[in-house]
GROMACS .gro file of C-alpha atoms in nm:
model
  177
    1UNK     CA    1  -1.959  -2.091   1.588
    2UNK     CA    2  -1.920  -1.760   1.788
    3UNK     CA    3  -1.601  -1.560   1.738
    4UNK     CA    4  -1.428  -1.663   2.062
    5UNK     CA    5  -1.494  -2.047   1.999
    6UNK     CA    6  -1.348  -1.989   1.620
    7UNK     CA    7  -1.069  -1.820   1.770
    8UNK     CA    8  -0.990  -2.086   2.016
    9UNK     CA    9  -1.032  -2.348   1.722
   10UNK     CA   10  -0.804  -2.176   1.512
   11UNK     CA   11  -0.529  -2.142   1.767
   12UNK     CA   12  -0.574  -2.477   1.844
   13UNK     CA   13  -0.527  -2.618   1.513
   14UNK     CA   14  -0.247  -2.387   1.461
   15UNK     CA   15  -0.039  -2.515   1.783
   16UNK     CA   16  -0.088  -2.894   1.679
   17UNK     CA   17   0.083  -2.798   1.361
   18UNK     CA   18   0.370  -2.639   1.521
   19UNK     CA   19   0.380  -2.914   1.750
   20UNK     CA   20   0.384  -3.187   1.419
   21UNK     CA   21   0.623  -2.994   1.225
   22UNK     CA   22   0.859  -3.007   1.553
   23UNK     CA   23   0.814  -3.407   1.604
   24UNK     CA   24   0.933  -3.403   1.231
   25UNK     CA   25   1.187  -3.197   1.235
   26UNK     CA   26   1.334  -3.399   1.505
   27UNK     CA   27   1.241  -3.743   1.386
   28UNK     CA   28   1.332  -3.976   1.080
   29UNK     CA   29   1.051  -4.162   1.097
   30UNK     CA   30   0.858  -4.122   0.773
   31UNK     CA   31   0.484  -4.203   0.955
   32UNK     CA   32   0.578  -3.874   1.093
   33UNK     CA   33   0.643  -3.722   0.762
   34UNK     CA   34   0.269  -3.868   0.681
   35UNK     CA   35   0.130  -3.741   0.977
   36UNK     CA   36   0.229  -3.406   0.903
   37UNK     CA   37   0.158  -3.377   0.546
   38UNK     CA   38  -0.176  -3.526   0.616
   39UNK     CA   39  -0.243  -3.270   0.920
   40UNK     CA   40  -0.145  -2.952   0.686
   41UNK     CA   41  -0.360  -3.047   0.430
   42UNK     CA   42  -0.681  -2.984   0.696
   43UNK     CA   43  -0.498  -2.609   0.727
   44UNK     CA   44  -0.734  -2.372   0.486
   45UNK     CA   45  -0.532  -2.142   0.280
   46UNK     CA   46  -0.679  -1.797   0.099
   47UNK     CA   47  -0.603  -1.873  -0.257
   48UNK     CA   48  -0.407  -1.565  -0.434
   49UNK     CA   49  -0.689  -1.338  -0.627
   50UNK     CA   50  -0.677  -1.132  -0.913
   51UNK     CA   51  -0.604  -0.830  -0.654
   52UNK     CA   52  -0.340  -0.935  -0.456
   53UNK     CA   53  -0.132  -0.653  -0.378
   54UNK     CA   54   0.166  -0.607  -0.625
   55UNK     CA   55   0.547  -0.696  -0.474
   56UNK     CA   56   0.866  -0.504  -0.568
   57UNK     CA   57   1.163  -0.763  -0.620
   58UNK     CA   58   1.364  -0.523  -0.405
   59UNK     CA   59   1.345  -0.214  -0.181
   60UNK     CA   60   1.452   0.046  -0.418
   61UNK     CA   61   1.316  -0.063  -0.751
   62UNK     CA   62   1.050   0.150  -0.842
   63UNK     CA   63   0.708   0.020  -0.947
   64UNK     CA   64   0.490   0.138  -1.242
   65UNK     CA   65   0.109   0.229  -1.150
   66UNK     CA   66  -0.148   0.297  -1.389
   67UNK     CA   67  -0.345   0.645  -1.309
   68UNK     CA   68  -0.657   0.750  -1.416
   69UNK     CA   69  -0.737   1.107  -1.377
   70UNK     CA   70  -1.136   1.194  -1.419
   71UNK     CA   71  -1.113   0.927  -1.698
   72UNK     CA   72  -0.783   0.996  -1.856
   73UNK     CA   73  -0.490   0.760  -1.835
   74UNK     CA   74  -0.146   0.893  -1.729
   75UNK     CA   75   0.212   0.744  -1.656
   76UNK     CA   76   0.291   0.704  -1.289
   77UNK     CA   77   0.570   0.564  -1.085
   78UNK     CA   78   0.546   0.464  -0.732
   79UNK     CA   79   0.919   0.496  -0.554
   80UNK     CA   80   1.048   0.174  -0.339
   81UNK     CA   81   0.977   0.388   0.004
   82UNK     CA   82   0.796   0.118   0.277
   83UNK     CA   83   0.496   0.388   0.254
   84UNK     CA   84   0.455   0.350  -0.148
   85UNK     CA   85   0.463  -0.046  -0.081
   86UNK     CA   86   0.205  -0.019   0.192
   87UNK     CA   87   0.006   0.215  -0.062
   88UNK     CA   88   0.026  -0.031  -0.322
   89UNK     CA   89  -0.119  -0.285  -0.152
   90UNK     CA   90  -0.426  -0.112  -0.104
   91UNK     CA   91  -0.482  -0.098  -0.454
   92UNK     CA   92  -0.665  -0.057  -0.632
   93UNK     CA   93  -0.840   0.259  -0.535
   94UNK     CA   94  -1.064   0.509  -0.681
   95UNK     CA   95  -1.078   0.840  -0.468
   96UNK     CA   96  -1.179   1.187  -0.499
   97UNK     CA   97  -0.971   1.476  -0.436
   98UNK     CA   98  -1.049   1.820  -0.344
   99UNK     CA   99  -0.815   2.145  -0.341
  100UNK     CA  100  -0.598   2.237  -0.082
  101UNK     CA  101  -0.436   2.563  -0.023
  102UNK     CA  102  -0.425   2.595  -0.435
  103UNK     CA  103  -0.120   2.355  -0.435
  104UNK     CA  104  -0.249   2.032  -0.423
  105UNK     CA  105  -0.507   1.807  -0.472
  106UNK     CA  106  -0.608   1.574  -0.193
  107UNK     CA  107  -0.761   1.279  -0.030
  108UNK     CA  108  -0.824   0.997   0.209
  109UNK     CA  109  -0.683   0.630   0.145
  110UNK     CA  110  -0.894   0.391   0.361
  111UNK     CA  111  -0.632   0.364   0.610
  112UNK     CA  112  -0.317   0.541   0.747
  113UNK     CA  113   0.008   0.427   0.578
  114UNK     CA  114   0.301   0.297   0.749
  115UNK     CA  115   0.593   0.571   0.806
  116UNK     CA  116   0.848   0.322   0.918
  117UNK     CA  117   1.203   0.375   0.779
  118UNK     CA  118   1.074   0.698   0.571
  119UNK     CA  119   1.348   0.849   0.348
  120UNK     CA  120   1.534   1.150   0.402
  121UNK     CA  121   1.239   1.468   0.320
  122UNK     CA  122   1.243   1.640   0.013
  123UNK     CA  123   1.002   1.936  -0.112
  124UNK     CA  124   0.748   1.786  -0.333
  125UNK     CA  125   0.721   1.914  -0.746
  126UNK     CA  126   0.450   1.949  -0.947
  127UNK     CA  127   0.324   1.587  -1.005
  128UNK     CA  128   0.440   1.450  -0.694
  129UNK     CA  129   0.198   1.196  -0.527
  130UNK     CA  130   0.299   1.209  -0.159
  131UNK     CA  131   0.159   1.126   0.212
  132UNK     CA  132   0.096   1.356   0.511
  133UNK     CA  133   0.158   1.160   0.778
  134UNK     CA  134   0.006   1.360   1.040
  135UNK     CA  135  -0.351   1.383   0.886
  136UNK     CA  136  -0.300   1.053   0.707
  137UNK     CA  137  -0.403   1.173   0.345
  138UNK     CA  138  -0.246   1.165   0.045
  139UNK     CA  139  -0.208   1.458  -0.205
  140UNK     CA  140  -0.119   1.510  -0.565
  141UNK     CA  141   0.083   1.848  -0.597
  142UNK     CA  142  -0.019   2.053  -0.911
  143UNK     CA  143   0.266   2.365  -0.816
  144UNK     CA  144   0.590   2.299  -0.637
  145UNK     CA  145   0.563   2.282  -0.248
  146UNK     CA  146   0.692   2.432  -0.013
  147UNK     CA  147   1.013   2.305   0.172
  148UNK     CA  148   1.110   1.926   0.283
  149UNK     CA  149   0.921   1.855   0.586
  150UNK     CA  150   0.948   1.506   0.802
  151UNK     CA  151   0.583   1.483   0.808
  152UNK     CA  152   0.563   1.477   0.385
  153UNK     CA  153   0.667   1.142   0.242
  154UNK     CA  154   0.707   1.184  -0.163
  155UNK     CA  155   0.538   0.799  -0.259
  156UNK     CA  156   0.600   0.880  -0.630
  157UNK     CA  157   0.520   1.088  -0.939
  158UNK     CA  158   0.233   1.147  -1.187
  159UNK     CA  159   0.346   1.238  -1.501
  160UNK     CA  160   0.067   1.514  -1.602
  161UNK     CA  161   0.057   1.861  -1.671
  162UNK     CA  162  -0.043   2.107  -1.395
  163UNK     CA  163  -0.365   2.195  -1.554
  164UNK     CA  164  -0.517   1.834  -1.552
  165UNK     CA  165  -0.408   1.805  -1.188
  166UNK     CA  166  -0.550   2.134  -1.027
  167UNK     CA  167  -0.880   2.070  -1.180
  168UNK     CA  168  -0.863   1.684  -1.107
  169UNK     CA  169  -1.171   1.553  -0.913
  170UNK     CA  170  -1.136   1.176  -0.922
  171UNK     CA  171  -0.836   0.985  -0.933
  172UNK     CA  172  -0.803   0.585  -0.968
  173UNK     CA  173  -0.452   0.412  -0.911
  174UNK     CA  174  -0.390   0.056  -1.001
  175UNK     CA  175  -0.096  -0.198  -1.022
  176UNK     CA  176   0.026  -0.160  -1.409
  177UNK     CA  177  -0.023  -0.492  -1.560
   0.00000   0.00000   0.00000
């Protein structure tokens, strides 16, 4: 089956489901409810997997994450910003780091993160995990950064000393269990 045929079939199935739900909502007839139940049972669902993206109970609650730097586990937290939640949806990640300007270690996530509803800019501090929107890269500061910039979003903080962060070659970020 071609991609077009599959898409057309899925669209038709979805439209049928919507019509059946609408008919059920407008009807007191129990046969319509049975039709809707049998139609909805034929729709494929994706089972939840162990690697499902983590979720926050609310937007302002920080999330503990497990970070491993060159094989050594350290404490870390993501803030509740939309960009941090978007990063969490990509976890687990293992990324190689490189030095940038003698201040931070940088890497590229698999895709760009959202920058919608970004919090007020703040100057990065040692240990901050950040996202530089114009380039779409993550940065871990091992020295305090320059002044605040709207392009640099602080996503969270890694509790590691500057020496460990400055020499980091590989980082693994996972949702804490």
